[in-house]
Each structure stands twice: as C-alpha cells, then as structure tokens.
Amino acid sequence: MAAIFPSSITILFISSVLSSSNSLSVDYYKHTCPEAEPLITKIVQKGMINDKTVPAALLRMHFHDCFIRGCDASVLLNSTGKEKAEKDGAPNISLHAFYAVDHAKQELEKKCPGVVSCADILALAARDAVALSGGPTWDVPKGRKDGRISKANDVLQLPFPTFNISQLQQSFSQRGLSLEDLVALSGGHTLGFSHCSSFQSRIHRLNDDVDPLLNPSFAASLRQVCPMHNKVKSAGANLDSTPTVFDNAYYKLLLQGKSIFSSDQALLSSSTTKALVHKYAASQNEFFKAFSNSMIKMSTISAAGTGTGTEIRLNCRVSN
C-alpha cells in the first residue's frame, strides 16, 4: 500500500504549551542528531507499506504511554521475571508495531549513539503516523527522557471504552487535559479497529437488547460480526468508515449513531462536548487544528516524582 502524504496545514509549535516542560524544545536535536526526524518518518512510512494498521497502532501506543507516567516510553519496556510491564496489562495486550520504534532506535544508535530517547521516537512516530495517513502535522517538542518503571496494574488508569462523560472528564483533567482536548483526541478513533470485547456491552445488553442510542442498522451489522457467544478472537469492527485515513468521518458517524464505543457516544451527553463534535464534523480543518494542539499538550504530560524519565535507553525494551 502506498503511503498517503498529508495535504493539510502544519500547526506550529506554541511555546506556552510547554510551561510545565521547560526542557522540551522543537530544536532539541538540531545539533546532536539532525537526522532523527527524517529517519523516523522514513521508517514509519516503510512500516505502513507492509502493514496498514501501523499508524493506528503507533498513535494508540503513544496515548497509552503518556496517560500512565507521562510520556516516558514506559509502555515499551518488556516484563522482567514476575514483574509484568505495562505492555502486558489487559488494556495493552492488543498493542502492536513495537518493531517500528525498535527499528528507529537501532538506526539512530548507529548515527547518534545515546542521544535520542525512545520516548521522543514514539512521540515523533505517532505524529508521522497521523500525517502519513492524510492528517495534520505539527512540530513535536523533544527532549524527553526514558523511564525505568513499568507496571501492568498501572494501565487500569487508562480511560476505558465504557466510560461515561464524567469518568472521561475526570481521567483527562487529572492529566491537565480539558474537555476540548478530550473531544479532539477522541478523533484519533478515525484510525483503527476494535475487537468485539470493547463494545460487546452496547450490542448485547440485558435481555440481549442493544443500546438504543445506536443506529439500528449499524447495531445489526455489529451483532452480525460479534454474536453474543463470539468465539473468534480476531472478530471486531473498524472504528470508522475510513479506518486507514485520518479524517473527520469519526465525528460525522458519531452524529448518525454509528460510534463504536460507549465513550464515543458519551461525547454527545454534554452540551460542551456535543458542540465540539458538531464543529469537527462540519470542518475537518478545525478538527485538524484542535487535534494537533491537543497532541502537543498530551505529549508534554509530566508525572514528576512518579516515574518521569531519567535516562536515554540504548534498547527501548530494556532499561539501562
């Protein structure tokens, strides 16, 4: 599959976003490793040619990393002995495309040994995944360090696909993210696929009923691929009608009752978030601007004192 290059606007980095992350800079590797960004872009592009699910995987991986201990690449660490790492926690079992980050790290170690962190590689790869899928691009602030702590139980702090608007707001606000960020970042669901287990509760409720907020024909199609006693582990549905293209179809479908997760539907239960859904459904350009700004904000989440990175890993899967 040929890579799809972005035709959208570039969002410039706004320094005020980094008030709590003063060590980060868009020019961080300008002198120490100027090849870093183009090399990572090339590797993500190559990965997409071989596997069309790579963009969704990298975007989700970055989100799952930042929401636990800040963006410190803790999601990349392997489990050791009896200590299970984040990637082996239940919500993260389906994460994949770790090889793309590994490949980038290996190549960067040849060119700039011990300089580029795994956390920065993941943040840049997530940006490239969006841009190469037809979405916006933005200047990624860099200079993150890699963490040494990764615990499977911590991933239970991630927002679940069954969350209501109050639970979503609490989860995001605890990380310094607003309702505007919540709606914009939810637009990341324009890429990817979900297994039946994540939305089974919407299509097989008490007495085998369906969520009345779902479009009836859409619900019927979901029930067909995900029967009540589904035994096909790989069964599921695309998150929107264009699962490999980054666009605003997610919001349009949400307004038609064709959202996959309860947490998607929840965005219509608040006047503030509902207005934003309508805004992004009506204007892809507005969505792209909001998404870019919220991704910059999310990528600078800091968890000082609770596992913020302290090193530059030589191998993204193992602490030094």
Short mmCIF file of C-alpha atoms in Angstrom, two decimals:
data_model
loop_
_atom_site.label_atom_id
_atom_site.label_comp_id
_atom_site.label_asym_id
_atom_site.label_seq_id
_atom_site.Cartn_x
_atom_site.Cartn_y
_atom_site.Cartn_z
CA MET A 1 0.00 0.00 0.00
CA ALA A 2 1.41 3.37 -0.99
CA ALA A 3 1.82 5.93 1.76
CA ILE A 4 -0.68 8.78 1.80
CA PHE A 5 1.05 12.12 2.30
CA PRO A 6 -0.59 14.96 4.22
CA SER A 7 -2.31 17.72 2.30
CA SER A 8 -3.32 19.56 5.44
CA ILE A 9 -1.89 22.54 7.23
CA THR A 10 1.13 22.45 9.51
CA ILE A 11 0.48 23.53 13.07
CA LEU A 12 3.38 25.50 14.51
CA PHE A 13 4.55 24.76 18.00
CA ILE A 14 3.33 27.18 20.66
CA SER A 15 5.92 27.58 23.41
CA SER A 16 3.38 28.45 26.09
CA VAL A 17 2.06 24.89 25.94
CA LEU A 18 5.32 23.76 27.46
CA SER A 19 5.24 25.92 30.58
CA SER A 20 5.47 22.79 32.73
CA SER A 21 8.06 21.10 30.49
CA ASN A 22 10.77 23.70 30.06
CA SER A 23 13.41 21.19 28.99
CA LEU A 24 11.50 20.32 25.82
CA SER A 25 12.24 22.05 22.54
CA VAL A 26 11.35 21.51 18.89
CA ASP A 27 15.05 22.09 18.08
CA TYR A 28 16.37 19.72 20.75
CA TYR A 29 18.29 17.50 18.29
CA LYS A 30 19.23 20.24 15.82
CA HIS A 31 22.95 19.88 16.56
CA THR A 32 23.19 16.49 18.29
CA CYS A 33 21.15 14.39 15.83
CA PRO A 34 19.69 16.37 12.91
CA GLU A 35 18.89 13.11 11.05
CA ALA A 36 16.48 11.94 13.75
CA GLU A 37 13.14 13.18 12.39
CA PRO A 38 13.56 12.27 8.71
CA LEU A 39 14.88 8.84 9.68
CA ILE A 40 11.86 8.11 11.91
CA THR A 41 9.48 9.35 9.20
CA LYS A 42 11.09 7.02 6.67
CA ILE A 43 10.74 4.02 8.99
CA VAL A 44 7.08 4.75 9.76
CA GLN A 45 6.41 5.14 6.04
CA LYS A 46 8.06 1.80 5.32
CA GLY A 47 6.07 0.15 8.10
CA MET A 48 2.83 1.45 6.60
CA ILE A 49 3.63 -0.10 3.24
CA ASN A 50 3.99 -3.51 4.89
CA ASP A 51 1.13 -3.14 7.39
CA LYS A 52 -1.77 -0.69 7.02
CA THR A 53 -2.53 -0.93 10.77
CA VAL A 54 0.80 0.63 11.81
CA PRO A 55 -0.47 4.25 12.03
CA ALA A 56 -3.35 3.39 14.37
CA ALA A 57 -1.02 1.22 16.44
CA LEU A 58 1.62 3.92 16.92
CA LEU A 59 -0.94 6.62 17.75
CA ARG A 60 -2.62 4.38 20.33
CA MET A 61 0.73 3.34 21.79
CA HIS A 62 1.76 6.98 22.33
CA PHE A 63 -1.56 7.77 24.01
CA HIS A 64 -1.30 4.74 26.30
CA ASP A 65 2.26 5.71 27.20
CA CYS A 66 1.51 9.32 28.10
CA PHE A 67 -1.56 8.56 30.21
CA ILE A 68 0.29 6.41 32.74
CA ARG A 69 3.54 8.03 33.90
CA GLY A 70 3.81 10.85 31.46
CA CYS A 71 5.43 10.31 28.04
CA ASP A 72 8.45 8.31 29.19
CA ALA A 73 8.27 5.22 26.92
CA SER A 74 7.33 3.01 29.88
CA VAL A 75 4.86 1.26 27.57
CA LEU A 76 7.81 -0.07 25.53
CA LEU A 77 9.55 -1.90 28.39
CA ASN A 78 9.37 -5.70 28.50
CA SER A 79 8.21 -7.60 31.55
CA THR A 80 11.01 -8.96 33.74
CA GLY A 81 10.63 -12.10 35.84
CA LYS A 82 7.44 -11.90 37.86
CA GLU A 83 7.10 -8.14 37.30
CA LYS A 84 4.66 -7.61 34.44
CA ALA A 85 5.16 -4.43 32.45
CA GLU A 86 2.51 -2.07 31.03
CA LYS A 87 2.50 -3.74 27.62
CA ASP A 88 1.31 -6.97 29.27
CA GLY A 89 -1.55 -5.31 31.17
CA ALA A 90 -5.03 -6.27 29.92
CA PRO A 91 -5.84 -2.99 28.07
CA ASN A 92 -2.47 -3.12 26.28
CA ILE A 93 -2.39 -6.74 25.14
CA SER A 94 -3.51 -5.71 21.64
CA LEU A 95 -0.82 -3.02 21.24
CA HIS A 96 1.49 -3.80 18.33
CA ALA A 97 4.04 -2.31 15.89
CA PHE A 98 6.68 -2.07 18.61
CA TYR A 99 9.13 -3.16 15.92
CA ALA A 100 8.82 0.23 14.21
CA VAL A 101 10.14 2.00 17.31
CA ASP A 102 12.83 -0.67 17.75
CA HIS A 103 13.99 -0.22 14.15
CA ALA A 104 14.16 3.55 14.51
CA LYS A 105 16.13 3.22 17.74
CA GLN A 106 18.62 0.80 16.18
CA GLU A 107 19.24 3.12 13.24
CA LEU A 108 19.56 6.19 15.45
CA GLU A 109 22.05 4.45 17.73
CA LYS A 110 24.27 3.95 14.68
CA LYS A 111 24.11 7.64 13.75
CA CYS A 112 23.77 9.35 17.14
CA PRO A 113 24.67 6.90 19.95
CA GLY A 114 22.93 7.55 23.26
CA VAL A 115 21.25 10.76 22.10
CA VAL A 116 17.61 10.20 21.07
CA SER A 117 15.22 8.84 23.69
CA CYS A 118 12.69 6.10 23.00
CA ALA A 119 10.01 8.46 24.34
CA ASP A 120 10.86 11.04 21.66
CA ILE A 121 10.94 8.36 18.97
CA LEU A 122 7.41 7.28 19.95
CA ALA A 123 6.10 10.86 20.02
CA LEU A 124 7.57 11.55 16.57
CA ALA A 125 6.37 8.23 15.17
CA ALA A 126 2.81 8.97 16.34
CA ARG A 127 2.93 12.38 14.61
CA ASP A 128 4.23 10.79 11.41
CA ALA A 129 1.56 8.08 11.58
CA VAL A 130 -1.14 10.75 11.53
CA ALA A 131 0.50 12.90 8.84
CA LEU A 132 1.24 9.98 6.52
CA SER A 133 -2.39 8.86 6.82
CA GLY A 134 -3.65 12.16 5.43
CA GLY A 135 -3.94 14.03 8.71
CA PRO A 136 -2.22 17.16 10.03
CA THR A 137 1.40 17.51 11.02
CA TRP A 138 2.88 19.53 13.88
CA ASP A 139 6.22 20.39 15.47
CA VAL A 140 6.86 17.83 18.21
CA PRO A 141 8.60 19.20 21.32
CA LYS A 142 11.58 16.95 22.09
CA GLY A 143 13.97 16.23 24.92
CA ARG A 144 12.04 13.60 26.89
CA LYS A 145 13.90 11.04 28.92
CA ASP A 146 13.02 7.36 29.21
CA GLY A 147 11.54 5.93 32.40
CA ARG A 148 12.66 2.81 34.24
CA ILE A 149 9.32 1.88 35.83
CA SER A 150 6.57 -0.05 34.05
CA LYS A 151 3.81 -1.92 35.90
CA ALA A 152 0.94 -3.83 34.31
CA ASN A 153 -1.54 -2.84 37.01
CA ASP A 154 -0.99 0.85 36.25
CA VAL A 155 -2.72 0.54 32.88
CA LEU A 156 -6.05 0.24 34.70
CA GLN A 157 -5.74 4.03 34.97
CA LEU A 158 -6.38 4.34 31.22
CA PRO A 159 -9.80 5.64 30.16
CA PHE A 160 -11.99 2.67 29.23
CA PRO A 161 -14.25 2.42 26.17
CA THR A 162 -17.21 2.03 28.57
CA PHE A 163 -16.60 5.35 30.37
CA ASN A 164 -19.34 7.97 30.65
CA ILE A 165 -18.66 11.69 30.22
CA SER A 166 -17.95 12.28 33.93
CA GLN A 167 -15.40 9.48 34.04
CA LEU A 168 -13.78 10.72 30.85
CA GLN A 169 -13.61 14.29 32.11
CA GLN A 170 -12.03 13.15 35.38
CA SER A 171 -9.46 10.97 33.60
CA PHE A 172 -8.40 13.75 31.27
CA SER A 173 -8.46 16.56 33.85
CA GLN A 174 -6.16 14.56 36.14
CA ARG A 175 -3.60 14.84 33.36
CA GLY A 176 -4.13 18.54 32.71
CA LEU A 177 -6.31 17.97 29.66
CA SER A 178 -9.58 19.81 29.03
CA LEU A 179 -12.94 18.81 27.57
CA GLU A 180 -11.73 20.35 24.31
CA ASP A 181 -8.71 18.03 24.42
CA LEU A 182 -10.98 15.08 25.18
CA VAL A 183 -13.12 15.64 22.09
CA ALA A 184 -10.17 16.40 19.81
CA LEU A 185 -8.10 13.42 20.94
CA SER A 186 -11.12 11.12 20.68
CA GLY A 187 -10.91 11.91 16.97
CA GLY A 188 -7.92 9.59 16.91
CA HIS A 189 -10.57 6.87 16.65
CA THR A 190 -10.75 7.76 12.98
CA LEU A 191 -7.88 5.26 12.61
CA GLY A 192 -8.03 1.61 13.53
CA PHE A 193 -10.05 -1.39 14.56
CA SER A 194 -11.66 -2.67 17.76
CA HIS A 195 -12.22 -6.21 18.94
CA CYS A 196 -15.74 -7.21 19.94
CA SER A 197 -14.94 -7.25 23.66
CA SER A 198 -14.60 -3.45 23.72
CA PHE A 199 -18.17 -2.80 22.54
CA GLN A 200 -19.98 -6.05 23.35
CA SER A 201 -21.90 -4.35 26.15
CA ARG A 202 -23.54 -1.98 23.64
CA ILE A 203 -24.90 -4.65 21.32
CA HIS A 204 -25.74 -7.41 23.82
CA ARG A 205 -27.34 -5.79 26.83
CA LEU A 206 -29.78 -7.24 29.34
CA ASN A 207 -32.29 -9.48 27.55
CA ASP A 208 -29.97 -9.34 24.51
CA ASP A 209 -31.11 -5.81 23.68
CA VAL A 210 -28.93 -3.13 22.05
CA ASP A 211 -28.01 0.38 23.13
CA PRO A 212 -30.98 2.49 21.93
CA LEU A 213 -28.60 5.30 21.00
CA LEU A 214 -27.05 3.12 18.30
CA ASN A 215 -28.33 3.37 14.75
CA PRO A 216 -30.47 0.18 14.36
CA SER A 217 -28.93 -0.98 11.08
CA PHE A 218 -25.43 -0.24 12.39
CA ALA A 219 -26.16 -2.18 15.57
CA ALA A 220 -27.42 -5.09 13.49
CA SER A 221 -24.19 -5.14 11.47
CA LEU A 222 -22.13 -5.16 14.67
CA ARG A 223 -24.18 -8.01 16.12
CA GLN A 224 -23.57 -9.98 12.95
CA VAL A 225 -19.78 -9.82 13.30
CA CYS A 226 -19.89 -10.05 17.10
CA PRO A 227 -22.59 -12.56 18.17
CA MET A 228 -23.28 -12.91 21.88
CA HIS A 229 -21.14 -16.02 22.30
CA ASN A 230 -18.45 -14.97 19.86
CA LYS A 231 -15.55 -17.44 19.72
CA VAL A 232 -13.49 -15.68 17.07
CA LYS A 233 -10.88 -13.70 18.99
CA SER A 234 -9.94 -11.61 15.97
CA ALA A 235 -13.53 -10.52 15.27
CA GLY A 236 -14.42 -6.86 15.53
CA ALA A 237 -15.17 -3.69 13.59
CA ASN A 238 -13.37 -0.69 12.12
CA LEU A 239 -13.61 2.45 14.23
CA ASP A 240 -14.99 4.46 11.33
CA SER A 241 -15.73 4.11 7.61
CA THR A 242 -12.19 5.11 6.57
CA PRO A 243 -10.02 3.24 9.11
CA THR A 244 -6.69 3.88 7.36
CA VAL A 245 -7.31 7.55 6.54
CA PHE A 246 -7.06 10.30 9.14
CA ASP A 247 -10.14 12.47 8.55
CA ASN A 248 -13.22 13.74 10.37
CA ALA A 249 -15.50 10.82 9.42
CA TYR A 250 -15.48 9.71 13.07
CA TYR A 251 -17.48 12.79 14.13
CA LYS A 252 -19.92 12.54 11.24
CA LEU A 253 -20.67 8.91 12.06
CA LEU A 254 -20.97 9.71 15.77
CA LEU A 255 -23.79 12.14 14.98
CA GLN A 256 -25.51 9.37 12.98
CA GLY A 257 -25.48 6.94 15.91
CA LYS A 258 -22.67 4.93 14.37
CA SER A 259 -19.99 5.15 17.04
CA ILE A 260 -18.29 2.00 18.29
CA PHE A 261 -17.59 2.74 21.96
CA SER A 262 -19.80 3.96 24.78
CA SER A 263 -17.08 6.54 25.45
CA ASP A 264 -17.62 7.89 21.92
CA GLN A 265 -21.36 8.15 22.43
CA ALA A 266 -20.70 9.90 25.76
CA LEU A 267 -19.34 12.93 23.88
CA LEU A 268 -22.92 13.76 22.91
CA SER A 269 -24.16 13.76 26.51
CA SER A 270 -22.63 17.15 27.42
CA SER A 271 -23.55 20.43 25.74
CA THR A 272 -19.89 21.48 25.62
CA THR A 273 -18.57 18.28 24.06
CA LYS A 274 -21.59 17.88 21.77
CA ALA A 275 -20.99 21.34 20.31
CA LEU A 276 -17.38 20.40 19.59
CA VAL A 277 -18.44 17.16 17.90
CA HIS A 278 -20.70 19.20 15.60
CA LYS A 279 -17.86 21.66 14.96
CA TYR A 280 -15.38 18.97 13.92
CA ALA A 281 -17.98 17.07 11.89
CA ALA A 282 -18.63 20.26 9.93
CA SER A 283 -14.99 21.26 9.46
CA GLN A 284 -12.08 18.87 9.02
CA ASN A 285 -9.73 21.84 9.14
CA GLU A 286 -10.98 22.82 12.61
CA PHE A 287 -10.56 19.22 13.78
CA PHE A 288 -7.01 19.05 12.43
CA LYS A 289 -6.03 22.26 14.23
CA ALA A 290 -7.57 21.12 17.52
CA PHE A 291 -6.10 17.63 17.28
CA SER A 292 -2.59 18.96 16.61
CA ASN A 293 -2.71 21.34 19.56
CA SER A 294 -4.11 18.65 21.88
CA MET A 295 -1.46 16.15 20.78
CA ILE A 296 1.28 18.67 21.63
CA LYS A 297 -0.36 19.20 25.01
CA MET A 298 -0.77 15.48 25.68
CA SER A 299 2.79 14.71 24.61
CA THR A 300 4.13 17.03 27.31
CA ILE A 301 2.25 15.41 30.20
CA SER A 302 4.67 15.18 33.09
CA ALA A 303 4.40 12.88 36.08
CA ALA A 304 7.10 14.39 38.26
CA GLY A 305 8.12 12.10 41.10
CA THR A 306 6.09 9.16 39.79
CA GLY A 307 8.26 7.76 37.07
CA THR A 308 9.23 10.65 34.78
CA GLY A 309 12.11 9.57 32.55
CA THR A 310 15.68 9.69 33.79
CA GLU A 311 17.76 8.08 31.03
CA ILE A 312 18.27 7.53 27.31
CA ARG A 313 17.70 3.81 26.78
CA LEU A 314 20.04 2.00 24.42
CA ASN A 315 17.32 -0.60 23.83
CA CYS A 316 13.72 0.60 24.04
CA ARG A 317 12.57 -2.67 25.57
CA VAL A 318 15.08 -2.71 28.45
CA SER A 319 16.19 -0.06 30.91
CA ASN A 320 19.92 0.64 31.04
#
